[in-house]
CSV table of C-alpha atoms in Angstrom, one decimal:
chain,number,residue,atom,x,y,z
A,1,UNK,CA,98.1,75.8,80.8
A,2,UNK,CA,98.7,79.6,81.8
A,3,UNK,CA,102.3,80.3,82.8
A,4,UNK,CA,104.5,83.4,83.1
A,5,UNK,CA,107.9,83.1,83.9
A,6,UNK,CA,110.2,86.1,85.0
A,7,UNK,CA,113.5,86.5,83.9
A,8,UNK,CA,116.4,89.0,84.5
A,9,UNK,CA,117.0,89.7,87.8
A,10,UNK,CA,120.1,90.0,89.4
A,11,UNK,CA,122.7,92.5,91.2
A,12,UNK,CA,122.8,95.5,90.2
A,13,UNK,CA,124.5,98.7,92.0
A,14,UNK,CA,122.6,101.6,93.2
A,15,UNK,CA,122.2,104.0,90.0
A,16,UNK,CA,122.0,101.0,87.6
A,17,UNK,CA,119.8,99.4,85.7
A,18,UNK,CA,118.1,96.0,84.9
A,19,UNK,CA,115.8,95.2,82.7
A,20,UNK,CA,113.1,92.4,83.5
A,21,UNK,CA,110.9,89.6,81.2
A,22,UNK,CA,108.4,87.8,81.8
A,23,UNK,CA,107.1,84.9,79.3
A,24,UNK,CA,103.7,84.4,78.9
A,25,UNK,CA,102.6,81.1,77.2
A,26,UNK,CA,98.8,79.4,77.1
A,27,UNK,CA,96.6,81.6,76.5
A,28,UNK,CA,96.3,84.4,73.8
A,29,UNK,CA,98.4,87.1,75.1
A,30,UNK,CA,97.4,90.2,73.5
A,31,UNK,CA,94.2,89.6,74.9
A,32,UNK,CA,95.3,90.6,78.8
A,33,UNK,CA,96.7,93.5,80.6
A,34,UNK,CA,99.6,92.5,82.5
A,35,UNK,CA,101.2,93.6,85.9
A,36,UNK,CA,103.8,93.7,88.2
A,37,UNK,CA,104.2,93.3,91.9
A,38,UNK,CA,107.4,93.3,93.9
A,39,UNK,CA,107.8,91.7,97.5
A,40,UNK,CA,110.5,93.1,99.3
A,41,UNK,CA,112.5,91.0,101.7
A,42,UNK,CA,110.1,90.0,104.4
A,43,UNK,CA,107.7,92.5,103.2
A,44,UNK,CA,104.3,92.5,102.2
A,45,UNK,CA,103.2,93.1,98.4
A,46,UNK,CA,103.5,95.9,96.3
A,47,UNK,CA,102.2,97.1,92.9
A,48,UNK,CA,104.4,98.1,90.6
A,49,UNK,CA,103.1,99.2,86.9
A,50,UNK,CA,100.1,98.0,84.2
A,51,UNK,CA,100.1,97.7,81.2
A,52,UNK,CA,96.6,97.7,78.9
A,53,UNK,CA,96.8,94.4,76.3
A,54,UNK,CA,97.7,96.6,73.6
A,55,UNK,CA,100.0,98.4,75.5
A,56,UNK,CA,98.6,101.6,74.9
A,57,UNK,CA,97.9,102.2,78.2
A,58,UNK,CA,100.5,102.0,81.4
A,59,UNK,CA,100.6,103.4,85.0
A,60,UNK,CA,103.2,103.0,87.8
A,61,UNK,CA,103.3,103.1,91.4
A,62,UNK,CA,104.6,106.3,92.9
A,63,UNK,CA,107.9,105.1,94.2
A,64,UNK,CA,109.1,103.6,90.6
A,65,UNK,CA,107.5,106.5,88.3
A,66,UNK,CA,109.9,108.2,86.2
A,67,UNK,CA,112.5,105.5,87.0
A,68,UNK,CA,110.5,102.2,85.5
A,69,UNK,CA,108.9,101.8,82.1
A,70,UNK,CA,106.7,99.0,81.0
A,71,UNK,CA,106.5,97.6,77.6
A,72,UNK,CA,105.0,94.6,75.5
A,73,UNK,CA,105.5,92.3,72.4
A,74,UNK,CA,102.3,90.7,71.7
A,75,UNK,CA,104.2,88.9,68.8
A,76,UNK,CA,106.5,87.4,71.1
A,77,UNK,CA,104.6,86.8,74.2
A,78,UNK,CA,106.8,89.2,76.3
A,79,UNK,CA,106.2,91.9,79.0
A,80,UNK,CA,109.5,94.2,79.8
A,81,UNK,CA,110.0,96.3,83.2
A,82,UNK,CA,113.1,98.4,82.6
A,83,UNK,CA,114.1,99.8,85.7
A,84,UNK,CA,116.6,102.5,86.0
A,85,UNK,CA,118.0,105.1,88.4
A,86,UNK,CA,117.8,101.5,90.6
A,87,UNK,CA,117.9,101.8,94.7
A,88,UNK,CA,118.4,99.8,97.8
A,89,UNK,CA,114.8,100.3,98.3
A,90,UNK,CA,113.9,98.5,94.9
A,91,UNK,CA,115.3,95.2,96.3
A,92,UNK,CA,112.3,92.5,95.9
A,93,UNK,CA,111.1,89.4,94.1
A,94,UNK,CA,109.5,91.3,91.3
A,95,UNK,CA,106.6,89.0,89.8
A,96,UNK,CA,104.3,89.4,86.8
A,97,UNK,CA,100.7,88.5,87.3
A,98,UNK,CA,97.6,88.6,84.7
A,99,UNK,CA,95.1,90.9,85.2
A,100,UNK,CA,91.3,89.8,84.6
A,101,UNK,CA,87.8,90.6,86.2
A,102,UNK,CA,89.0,88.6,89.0
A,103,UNK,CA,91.8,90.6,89.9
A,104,UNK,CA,95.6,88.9,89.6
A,105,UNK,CA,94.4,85.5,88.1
A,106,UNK,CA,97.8,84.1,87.6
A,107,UNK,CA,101.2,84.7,88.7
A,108,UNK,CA,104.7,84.2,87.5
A,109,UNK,CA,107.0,82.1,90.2
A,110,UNK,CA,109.5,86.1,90.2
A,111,UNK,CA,113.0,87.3,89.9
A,112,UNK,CA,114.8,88.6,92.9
A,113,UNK,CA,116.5,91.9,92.2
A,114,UNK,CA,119.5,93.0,94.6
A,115,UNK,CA,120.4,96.4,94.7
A,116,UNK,CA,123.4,97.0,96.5
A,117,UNK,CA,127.1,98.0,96.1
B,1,UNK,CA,95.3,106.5,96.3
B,2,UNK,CA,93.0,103.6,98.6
B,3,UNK,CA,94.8,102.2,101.7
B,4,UNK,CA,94.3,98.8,102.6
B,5,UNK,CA,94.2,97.7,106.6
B,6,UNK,CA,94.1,94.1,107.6
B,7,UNK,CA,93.9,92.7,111.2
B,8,UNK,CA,95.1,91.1,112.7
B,9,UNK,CA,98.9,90.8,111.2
B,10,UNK,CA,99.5,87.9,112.8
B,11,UNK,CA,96.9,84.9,113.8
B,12,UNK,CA,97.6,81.8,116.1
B,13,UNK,CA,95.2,78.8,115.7
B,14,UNK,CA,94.9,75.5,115.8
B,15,UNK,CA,93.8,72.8,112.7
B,16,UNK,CA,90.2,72.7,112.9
B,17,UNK,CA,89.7,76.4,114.3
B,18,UNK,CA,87.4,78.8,112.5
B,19,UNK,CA,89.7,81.4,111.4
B,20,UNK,CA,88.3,85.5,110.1
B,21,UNK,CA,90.8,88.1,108.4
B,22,UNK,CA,89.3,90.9,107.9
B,23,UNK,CA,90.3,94.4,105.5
B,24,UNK,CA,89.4,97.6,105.5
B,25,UNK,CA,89.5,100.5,102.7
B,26,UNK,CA,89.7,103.3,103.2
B,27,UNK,CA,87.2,104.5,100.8
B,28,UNK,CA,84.3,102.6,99.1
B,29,UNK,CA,85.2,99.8,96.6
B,30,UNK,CA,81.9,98.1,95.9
B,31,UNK,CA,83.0,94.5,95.8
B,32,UNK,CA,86.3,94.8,94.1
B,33,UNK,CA,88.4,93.1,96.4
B,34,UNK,CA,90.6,89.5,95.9
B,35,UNK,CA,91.9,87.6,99.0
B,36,UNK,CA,95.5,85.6,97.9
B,37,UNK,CA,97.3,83.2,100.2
B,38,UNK,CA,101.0,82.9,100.0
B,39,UNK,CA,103.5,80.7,101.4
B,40,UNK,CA,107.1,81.4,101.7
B,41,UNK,CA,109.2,81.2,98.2
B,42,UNK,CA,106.2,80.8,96.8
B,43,UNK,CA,104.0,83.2,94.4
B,44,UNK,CA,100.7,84.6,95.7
B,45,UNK,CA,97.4,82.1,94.8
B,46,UNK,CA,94.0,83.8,94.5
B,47,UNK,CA,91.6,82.2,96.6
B,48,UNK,CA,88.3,84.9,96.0
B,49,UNK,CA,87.3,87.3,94.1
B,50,UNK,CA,84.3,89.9,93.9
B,51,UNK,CA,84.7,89.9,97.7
B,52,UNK,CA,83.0,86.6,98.0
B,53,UNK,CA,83.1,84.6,94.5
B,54,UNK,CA,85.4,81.2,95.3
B,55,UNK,CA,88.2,80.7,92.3
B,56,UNK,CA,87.8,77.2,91.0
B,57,UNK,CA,89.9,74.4,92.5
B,58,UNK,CA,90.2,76.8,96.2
B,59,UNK,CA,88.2,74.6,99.0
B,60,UNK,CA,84.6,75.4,99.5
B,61,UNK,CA,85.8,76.4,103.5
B,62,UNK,CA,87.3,79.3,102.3
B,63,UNK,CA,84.5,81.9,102.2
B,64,UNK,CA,84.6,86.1,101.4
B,65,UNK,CA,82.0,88.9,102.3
B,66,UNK,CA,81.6,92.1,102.7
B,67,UNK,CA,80.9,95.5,100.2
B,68,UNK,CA,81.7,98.8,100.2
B,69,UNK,CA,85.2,99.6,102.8
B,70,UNK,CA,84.6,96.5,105.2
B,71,UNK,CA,85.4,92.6,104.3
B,72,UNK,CA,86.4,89.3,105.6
B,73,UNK,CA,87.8,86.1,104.6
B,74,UNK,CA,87.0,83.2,106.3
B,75,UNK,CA,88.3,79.5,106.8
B,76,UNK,CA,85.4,77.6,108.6
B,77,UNK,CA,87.9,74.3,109.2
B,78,UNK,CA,91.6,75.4,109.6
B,79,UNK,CA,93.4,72.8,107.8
B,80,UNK,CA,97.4,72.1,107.9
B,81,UNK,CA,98.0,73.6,104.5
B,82,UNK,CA,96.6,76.8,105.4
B,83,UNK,CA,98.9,77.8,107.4
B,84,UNK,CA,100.5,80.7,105.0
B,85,UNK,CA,100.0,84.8,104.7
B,86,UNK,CA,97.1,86.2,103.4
B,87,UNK,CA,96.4,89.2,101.8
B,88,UNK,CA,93.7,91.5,100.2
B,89,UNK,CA,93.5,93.8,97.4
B,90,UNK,CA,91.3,96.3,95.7
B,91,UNK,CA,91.4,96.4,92.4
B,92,UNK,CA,90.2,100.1,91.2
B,93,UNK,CA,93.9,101.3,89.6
B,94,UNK,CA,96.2,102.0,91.5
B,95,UNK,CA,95.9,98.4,92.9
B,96,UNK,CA,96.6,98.1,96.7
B,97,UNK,CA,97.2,95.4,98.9
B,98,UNK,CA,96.7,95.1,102.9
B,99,UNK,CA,99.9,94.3,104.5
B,100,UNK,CA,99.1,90.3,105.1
B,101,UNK,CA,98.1,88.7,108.1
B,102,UNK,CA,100.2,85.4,109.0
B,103,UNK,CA,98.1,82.7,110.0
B,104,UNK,CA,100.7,80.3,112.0
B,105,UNK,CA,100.3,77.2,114.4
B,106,UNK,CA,99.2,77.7,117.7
């Protein structure tokens, strides 16, 4: 069975920074590009950064570039999204989803990040 | 970047209705759109993809069409556990979504 699960969120202050997991597990990992999408409060859904299975590859939305890096471990399974420089406007449930010809097949269950002094 | 544009944003019907979301791009994307539902606290679920290709285990009266900038989603028999938010989304990087339409009880 596919699953990601997110970890890492929290409160954070406005200049801080968090850094996000997400734990992939039932299928071969190194095999799939990897994304994440952030919902703010009451919001609709936002696209975040890629990253290519090898991780050779990434791209970010506008409003994180520069601020937010993606990485991977294909030995361990794991996706990162450090965010820095964090603002109010980066509050969200930030979720990890698997990218494949179908678009985001599967979905992690997200990690709410506050931002907020 | 491609801007996505749903209608309506919110929906009233009643179980049984025939229910049509439709998005718009606003440039062509061939048939690289995906519809998702979503209910609250919960993570998106992909329901279509190709614009009209039905993800196993969705029910057959979910239904997609449309190429190019114009595309629907359809529920032929509103059911109780549809009511949720859906939402579309092209996937040519940068992947968009449309801003959900809320499909509530009438």
């Amino acid at each position: 069975e596919v699953q990601l699960v997110e970890s890492g969120g929290g409160l954070e202050q406005p200049g801080g920074s968090l850094r996000l997991s997400c734990a992939a597990s039932g299928f071969t990992f190194s095999n799939y590009e990897i994304n994440w999408v952030r919902q703010a409060p009451g919001e609709g859904l936002e696209w975040v950064a890629y990253i290519s299975s090898s991780g050779s590859t990434t791209d970010y939305a506008d409003s994180v570039k520069g601020r937010f890096t993606i990485s991977r471990d294909n030995a361990k399974n794991l996706v990162y999204l450090q965010m820095n420089s964090l603002r109010a406007e980066d509050t969200a449930v930030y979720y990890c989803a698997r990218e494949s010809l179908k678009g985001f097949e599967y979905w992690g269950q997200g990690t709410l990040v506050t931002v907020s002094s | 970047d491609i801007q996505m544009t749903q209608s309506p944003s919110t929906l009233s019907a009643s179980v049984g209705d025939r229910v049509t979301v439709t998005c718009r791009a606003s440039q062509s994307i061939s048939s690289w759109l995906a519809w998702y539902q979503q209910k609250p606290g919960k993570a998106p679920n992909l329901l279509i993809y190709k614009a009209s290709s039905l993800e196993s285990g969705v029910p057959s009266r979910f239904s997609g069409s449309g190429s190019g900038t114009e595309f629907t989603l359809t529920i032929s028999s509103l059911q109780p556990d549809d009511f949720a938010t859906y939402y579309c989304q092209q996937y040519n990087r940068p992947w968009t979504f449309g801003q959900g339409t809320k499909v509530e009880i009438k």
